[in-house]
Structure formats: C-alpha cells, structure tokens
CSV table of C-alpha atoms in Angstrom, one decimal:
chain,number,residue,atom,x,y,z
A,1,ASP,CA,89.6,102.4,93.7
A,2,ILE,CA,89.3,98.7,94.3
A,3,GLN,CA,86.3,97.1,92.8
A,4,MET,CA,84.6,94.1,94.5
A,5,THR,CA,82.8,91.9,92.4
A,6,GLN,CA,80.5,89.1,93.9
A,7,SER,CA,78.8,86.2,92.1
A,8,PRO,CA,76.3,85.0,91.9
A,9,SER,CA,74.0,88.1,92.3
A,10,SER,CA,71.3,85.6,93.6
A,11,VAL,CA,71.1,82.0,94.5
A,12,SER,CA,68.1,79.8,95.2
A,13,ALA,CA,68.8,77.0,97.7
A,14,SER,CA,67.1,74.7,99.9
A,15,VAL,CA,67.5,74.2,103.8
A,16,GLY,CA,70.5,72.0,104.3
A,17,ASP,CA,72.1,72.9,101.0
A,18,ARG,CA,75.8,73.9,100.8
A,19,VAL,CA,76.0,77.6,99.4
A,20,THR,CA,79.1,79.3,98.2
A,21,ILE,CA,79.6,82.9,97.3
A,22,THR,CA,82.6,84.3,95.7
A,23,CYS,CA,84.0,87.8,95.7
A,24,ARG,CA,86.8,89.0,93.5
A,25,ALA,CA,88.9,92.1,94.1
A,26,SER,CA,90.2,94.2,91.2
A,27,GLN,CA,93.7,94.2,92.8
A,28,GLY,CA,95.4,92.2,95.7
A,29,ILE,CA,94.0,93.0,99.1
A,30,SER,CA,96.0,90.4,101.1
A,31,SER,CA,93.5,89.2,103.7
A,32,TRP,CA,91.7,92.5,104.2
A,33,LEU,CA,88.1,91.2,103.5
A,34,ALA,CA,85.0,91.0,105.6
A,35,TRP,CA,81.6,89.2,104.9
A,36,TYR,CA,78.4,90.8,106.1
A,37,GLN,CA,74.8,89.4,106.4
A,38,GLN,CA,71.8,91.7,105.9
A,39,LYS,CA,68.3,90.8,106.5
A,40,PRO,CA,65.5,93.1,105.2
A,41,GLY,CA,65.0,96.3,107.3
A,42,LYS,CA,68.0,95.6,109.4
A,43,ALA,CA,71.5,96.6,109.7
A,44,PRO,CA,74.3,94.5,108.3
A,45,LYS,CA,76.0,92.1,110.6
A,46,VAL,CA,79.6,91.0,110.3
A,47,LEU,CA,80.2,87.3,109.7
A,48,ILE,CA,83.8,86.9,108.8
A,49,TYR,CA,86.8,89.3,109.0
A,50,GLY,CA,90.4,89.0,107.8
A,51,ALA,CA,89.1,86.7,105.1
A,52,SER,CA,88.7,83.7,107.2
A,53,SER,CA,88.1,84.7,110.9
A,54,LEU,CA,84.7,83.9,112.4
A,55,GLN,CA,83.1,86.8,114.2
A,56,SER,CA,82.3,85.9,117.7
A,57,GLY,CA,78.8,84.4,118.1
A,58,VAL,CA,78.5,83.6,114.4
A,59,PRO,CA,77.7,80.0,113.8
A,60,SER,CA,80.4,77.6,112.6
A,61,ARG,CA,78.5,76.6,109.5
A,62,PHE,CA,79.8,80.0,108.0
A,63,SER,CA,83.4,80.1,106.7
A,64,GLY,CA,85.6,82.2,104.7
A,65,SER,CA,88.7,81.5,102.5
A,66,GLY,CA,91.0,83.1,100.1
A,67,SER,CA,93.5,85.8,99.8
A,68,GLY,CA,95.0,88.2,97.3
A,69,THR,CA,92.1,88.7,94.9
A,70,ASP,CA,89.8,85.8,95.2
A,71,PHE,CA,87.5,85.1,98.2
A,72,THR,CA,84.6,82.6,99.2
A,73,LEU,CA,82.1,82.6,101.8
A,74,THR,CA,80.6,79.1,102.4
A,75,ILE,CA,77.5,78.2,104.3
A,76,SER,CA,78.0,74.5,104.9
A,77,SER,CA,74.3,73.6,105.8
A,78,LEU,CA,71.8,76.3,105.0
A,79,GLN,CA,69.3,77.1,107.7
A,80,PRO,CA,66.0,79.0,107.6
A,81,GLU,CA,67.5,82.0,109.5
A,82,ASP,CA,70.4,82.2,106.7
A,83,PHE,CA,68.2,83.5,103.9
A,84,ALA,CA,69.5,87.1,103.6
A,85,THR,CA,71.7,89.2,101.4
A,86,TYR,CA,75.5,88.8,101.8
A,87,TYR,CA,78.0,91.5,101.0
A,88,CYS,CA,81.9,91.3,100.9
A,89,GLN,CA,83.9,94.4,101.7
A,90,GLN,CA,87.5,95.1,101.3
A,91,ALA,CA,89.5,97.2,104.1
A,92,ASN,CA,92.9,97.2,102.3
A,93,SER,CA,92.5,100.9,101.5
A,94,PHE,CA,90.3,103.9,101.0
A,95,PRO,CA,87.7,104.1,99.7
A,96,ARG,CA,86.4,101.1,101.3
A,97,THR,CA,84.2,99.3,98.8
A,98,PHE,CA,81.5,96.7,99.0
A,99,GLY,CA,80.5,93.9,96.5
A,100,GLN,CA,77.2,94.4,95.0
A,101,GLY,CA,75.6,91.7,97.2
A,102,THR,CA,74.4,88.0,96.8
A,103,LYS,CA,70.8,87.4,97.8
A,104,VAL,CA,70.3,83.9,99.0
A,105,GLU,CA,66.6,82.8,98.5
A,106,ILE,CA,64.5,79.8,99.3
A,107,LYS,CA,64.2,77.3,96.6
B,1,GLU,CA,76.3,96.4,125.6
B,2,VAL,CA,77.5,98.2,122.6
B,3,GLN,CA,74.7,100.5,121.1
B,4,LEU,CA,75.0,103.0,118.2
B,5,VAL,CA,71.8,105.2,117.7
B,6,GLU,CA,71.6,107.4,114.6
B,7,SER,CA,69.3,110.4,114.4
B,8,GLY,CA,68.7,113.4,112.4
B,9,GLY,CA,67.3,111.9,109.2
B,10,GLY,CA,64.4,113.2,107.5
B,11,LEU,CA,62.9,114.8,104.2
B,12,VAL,CA,65.0,117.6,102.8
B,13,GLN,CA,64.9,119.5,99.5
B,14,PRO,CA,67.5,119.2,96.8
B,15,GLY,CA,70.3,121.7,97.7
B,16,GLY,CA,69.5,121.6,101.4
B,17,SER,CA,71.4,120.5,104.4
B,18,LEU,CA,71.0,117.9,107.2
B,19,ARG,CA,73.2,116.9,110.1
B,20,LEU,CA,73.2,113.3,111.2
B,21,SER,CA,74.2,112.3,114.7
B,22,CYS,CA,75.3,108.8,116.2
B,23,ALA,CA,75.2,108.3,119.8
B,24,ALA,CA,77.5,105.8,121.1
B,25,SER,CA,77.4,103.9,124.4
B,26,GLY,CA,78.6,100.7,126.0
B,27,PHE,CA,82.3,101.1,124.8
B,28,THR,CA,85.1,103.8,125.1
B,29,PHE,CA,84.2,105.7,122.0
B,30,SER,CA,87.4,107.6,122.0
B,31,SER,CA,89.3,104.4,121.2
B,32,TYR,CA,87.6,103.4,118.1
B,33,GLU,CA,87.5,104.6,114.5
B,34,MET,CA,84.2,105.2,113.0
B,35,ASN,CA,82.4,105.2,109.7
B,36,TRP,CA,79.3,106.2,107.8
B,37,VAL,CA,77.8,103.8,105.5
B,38,ARG,CA,74.5,104.3,103.3
B,39,GLN,CA,72.0,102.2,101.4
B,40,ALA,CA,69.8,103.6,98.8
B,41,PRO,CA,66.3,102.0,98.6
B,42,GLY,CA,66.5,98.6,97.2
B,43,LYS,CA,70.3,99.0,96.5
B,44,GLY,CA,73.5,97.7,98.1
B,45,LEU,CA,75.9,99.1,100.6
B,46,GLU,CA,78.0,102.1,100.0
B,47,TRP,CA,80.8,103.3,102.2
B,48,VAL,CA,80.6,107.3,102.7
B,49,SER,CA,83.2,108.4,105.3
B,50,TYR,CA,85.7,107.4,107.9
B,51,ILE,CA,87.3,109.2,110.8
B,52,SER,CA,90.1,108.0,113.2
B,53,SER,CA,89.8,107.8,116.8
B,54,GLY,CA,91.2,111.2,117.5
B,55,GLY,CA,89.7,112.8,114.5
B,56,GLY,CA,93.0,113.4,112.8
B,57,SER,CA,92.5,111.3,109.8
B,58,ILE,CA,89.5,111.6,107.7
B,59,TYR,CA,88.5,110.0,104.3
B,60,TYR,CA,85.3,110.4,102.1
B,61,ALA,CA,83.8,108.5,99.0
B,62,ASP,CA,84.3,110.6,95.9
B,63,SER,CA,80.4,110.9,95.6
B,64,VAL,CA,80.2,113.0,98.8
B,65,LYS,CA,83.6,114.7,98.9
B,66,GLY,CA,83.2,118.5,99.2
B,67,ARG,CA,79.7,118.2,100.4
B,68,PHE,CA,79.7,116.1,103.5
B,69,THR,CA,81.7,116.6,106.6
B,70,ILE,CA,82.4,114.0,109.3
B,71,SER,CA,83.2,114.8,112.9
B,72,ARG,CA,83.3,113.4,116.2
B,73,ASP,CA,83.0,114.6,119.8
B,74,ASN,CA,84.7,112.2,122.1
B,75,ALA,CA,83.7,113.9,125.2
B,76,LYS,CA,80.0,113.2,124.1
B,77,SER,CA,80.7,109.9,122.6
B,78,SER,CA,79.0,111.2,119.3
B,79,LEU,CA,79.7,110.9,115.8
B,80,TYR,CA,78.2,113.4,113.1
B,81,LEU,CA,77.8,113.8,109.5
B,82,GLN,CA,77.1,117.2,108.2
B,83,MET,CA,75.4,116.8,104.6
B,84,ASN,CA,75.1,120.0,102.4
B,85,SER,CA,74.1,120.4,98.8
B,86,LEU,CA,72.0,117.4,98.9
B,87,ARG,CA,71.1,115.6,95.8
B,88,ALA,CA,68.3,113.1,95.1
B,89,GLU,CA,71.0,110.5,94.8
B,90,ASP,CA,71.8,110.9,98.5
B,91,THR,CA,68.5,109.4,99.4
B,92,ALA,CA,69.3,106.5,101.6
B,93,VAL,CA,69.5,104.8,104.9
B,94,TYR,CA,72.5,106.0,106.7
B,95,TYR,CA,74.3,103.7,109.2
B,96,CYS,CA,77.0,104.6,111.6
B,97,ALA,CA,79.6,101.7,112.2
B,98,ARG,CA,82.3,101.0,114.5
B,99,GLU,CA,85.6,99.8,113.0
B,100,LEU,CA,87.5,97.3,114.9
B,101,GLY,CA,91.4,97.8,114.3
B,102,TYR,CA,92.0,94.1,113.7
B,103,TYR,CA,91.5,93.8,110.1
B,104,ASP,CA,89.4,96.9,110.0
B,105,HIS,CA,86.0,95.5,109.9
B,106,PHE,CA,82.8,97.1,111.0
B,107,ASP,CA,81.8,95.1,114.1
B,108,TYR,CA,78.9,97.1,115.3
B,109,TRP,CA,76.3,99.0,113.4
B,110,GLY,CA,73.4,101.5,114.3
B,111,GLN,CA,70.0,100.9,113.2
B,112,GLY,CA,70.1,103.4,110.5
B,113,THR,CA,68.3,106.8,109.8
B,114,LEU,CA,66.5,107.6,106.5
B,115,VAL,CA,67.4,110.6,104.6
B,116,THR,CA,65.0,111.5,101.8
B,117,VAL,CA,65.9,114.3,99.3
B,118,SER,CA,63.0,115.3,97.3
B,119,SER,CA,61.1,118.4,96.3
C-alpha cells in the first residue's frame, strides 16, 4: 500500500498569510494526487486533482504542485473561509489512501 | 445538479449487519465509478471500497475485505454497501463519492450517514 504523509499536522495562520502544506507518498505516484478541504460536519470538497489542476469553482488562491513522491498545496492569501482541514489522496493504485490531514487554524 | 444522498445508517450491535444506500441524481450514474469513504469520529478519511461503472471491477480496503460488499443498480441510480460482522472500529460517517475518470479524483460527495457499532 502507498502511505501518504502530510506535514504539518496543524498550522496556525492569520488572514492574508501564505500557507503551504506538504504531502509525501511512500512510492512514486506520478501526478495521481488530489487535495480536499473539509469543514466540520461537512463532506470533503475537492480543490486540486492531477497534482496541479484546479477544480472548477475553486478560488485561484489555491494551487498545487509536485509529482512523483513530493507534493504541495499552497493557499496564497488565507481567507476566513479557508480555516478547515486539508487532506491529500493518491489515486495511483488501490487501495486509495489519504494523508492524515492538516488542520489550518486561526492564529 | 449532481446529488448523492446516503441512507441506512444507524446503531447496530457488534457482529450485526447494515446496508447503506446512496441515491444518485443529476448525472448519468451508469457512466461513473463510485466509492465509499468513511470517517471515524474525530479522525481522518479512510477509503473503503470502489466499484467500476458497470460493476465488473471492485476493490476493498483490507480493513473491510471479506465483511463488506459493494454493489450498484444502474437502473435505479443507486450504490450500496452491505456491511456484515460489524465491529466497534467500523463506527464512522460513511460517504459515497463519485469518481471522475480524469486523474480519478472524487468530485462529488454525499452528506454522509452515521454508522454506530455498539452494544
């Protein structure tokens, strides 16, 4: 199975800050990576797929990069509605696996 | 508008069974692969199972293999998860999620249904 490791587990940031979350796969997954945002009590929502493609309707302050084993989700200017938990997920092979999540909290 | 609506969750005793359903609307259900993903209280996301558009290809997480069965009825635009031999660690919110074939990401999710396994 491919293990997905996110860092940090949590980050405290202020509105307007640039936030970067990393995700490392235990083996190469090319660009078969998606990022999801989840708010409390809600279903996850896809932000990025194919490592760097922005899902329709997602604000352009979200961006993804990387390929192989190392990936990054960047929020260029944090907005109040961005405080949530973020997950990476590999779609290279079964079983699909998620990272453990990164909680973005208000500083 | 794409909608996925799960149902069938509830309280069940250890060793019991439950069948979850996911009713799909707003898209051609038979054209899409589908998945079940769960989330234990206060924990992260865990992928559970996948089924191809025609039902001919199925995968499971090791944690549920041999106990859970995924199926679909394309004529009814519905996805199912039969859960047997339930354990306390199966307690979670269960989401159905549509998989888009381009980079296989989950582009639509249901609101989830809570399964609680407890005596």
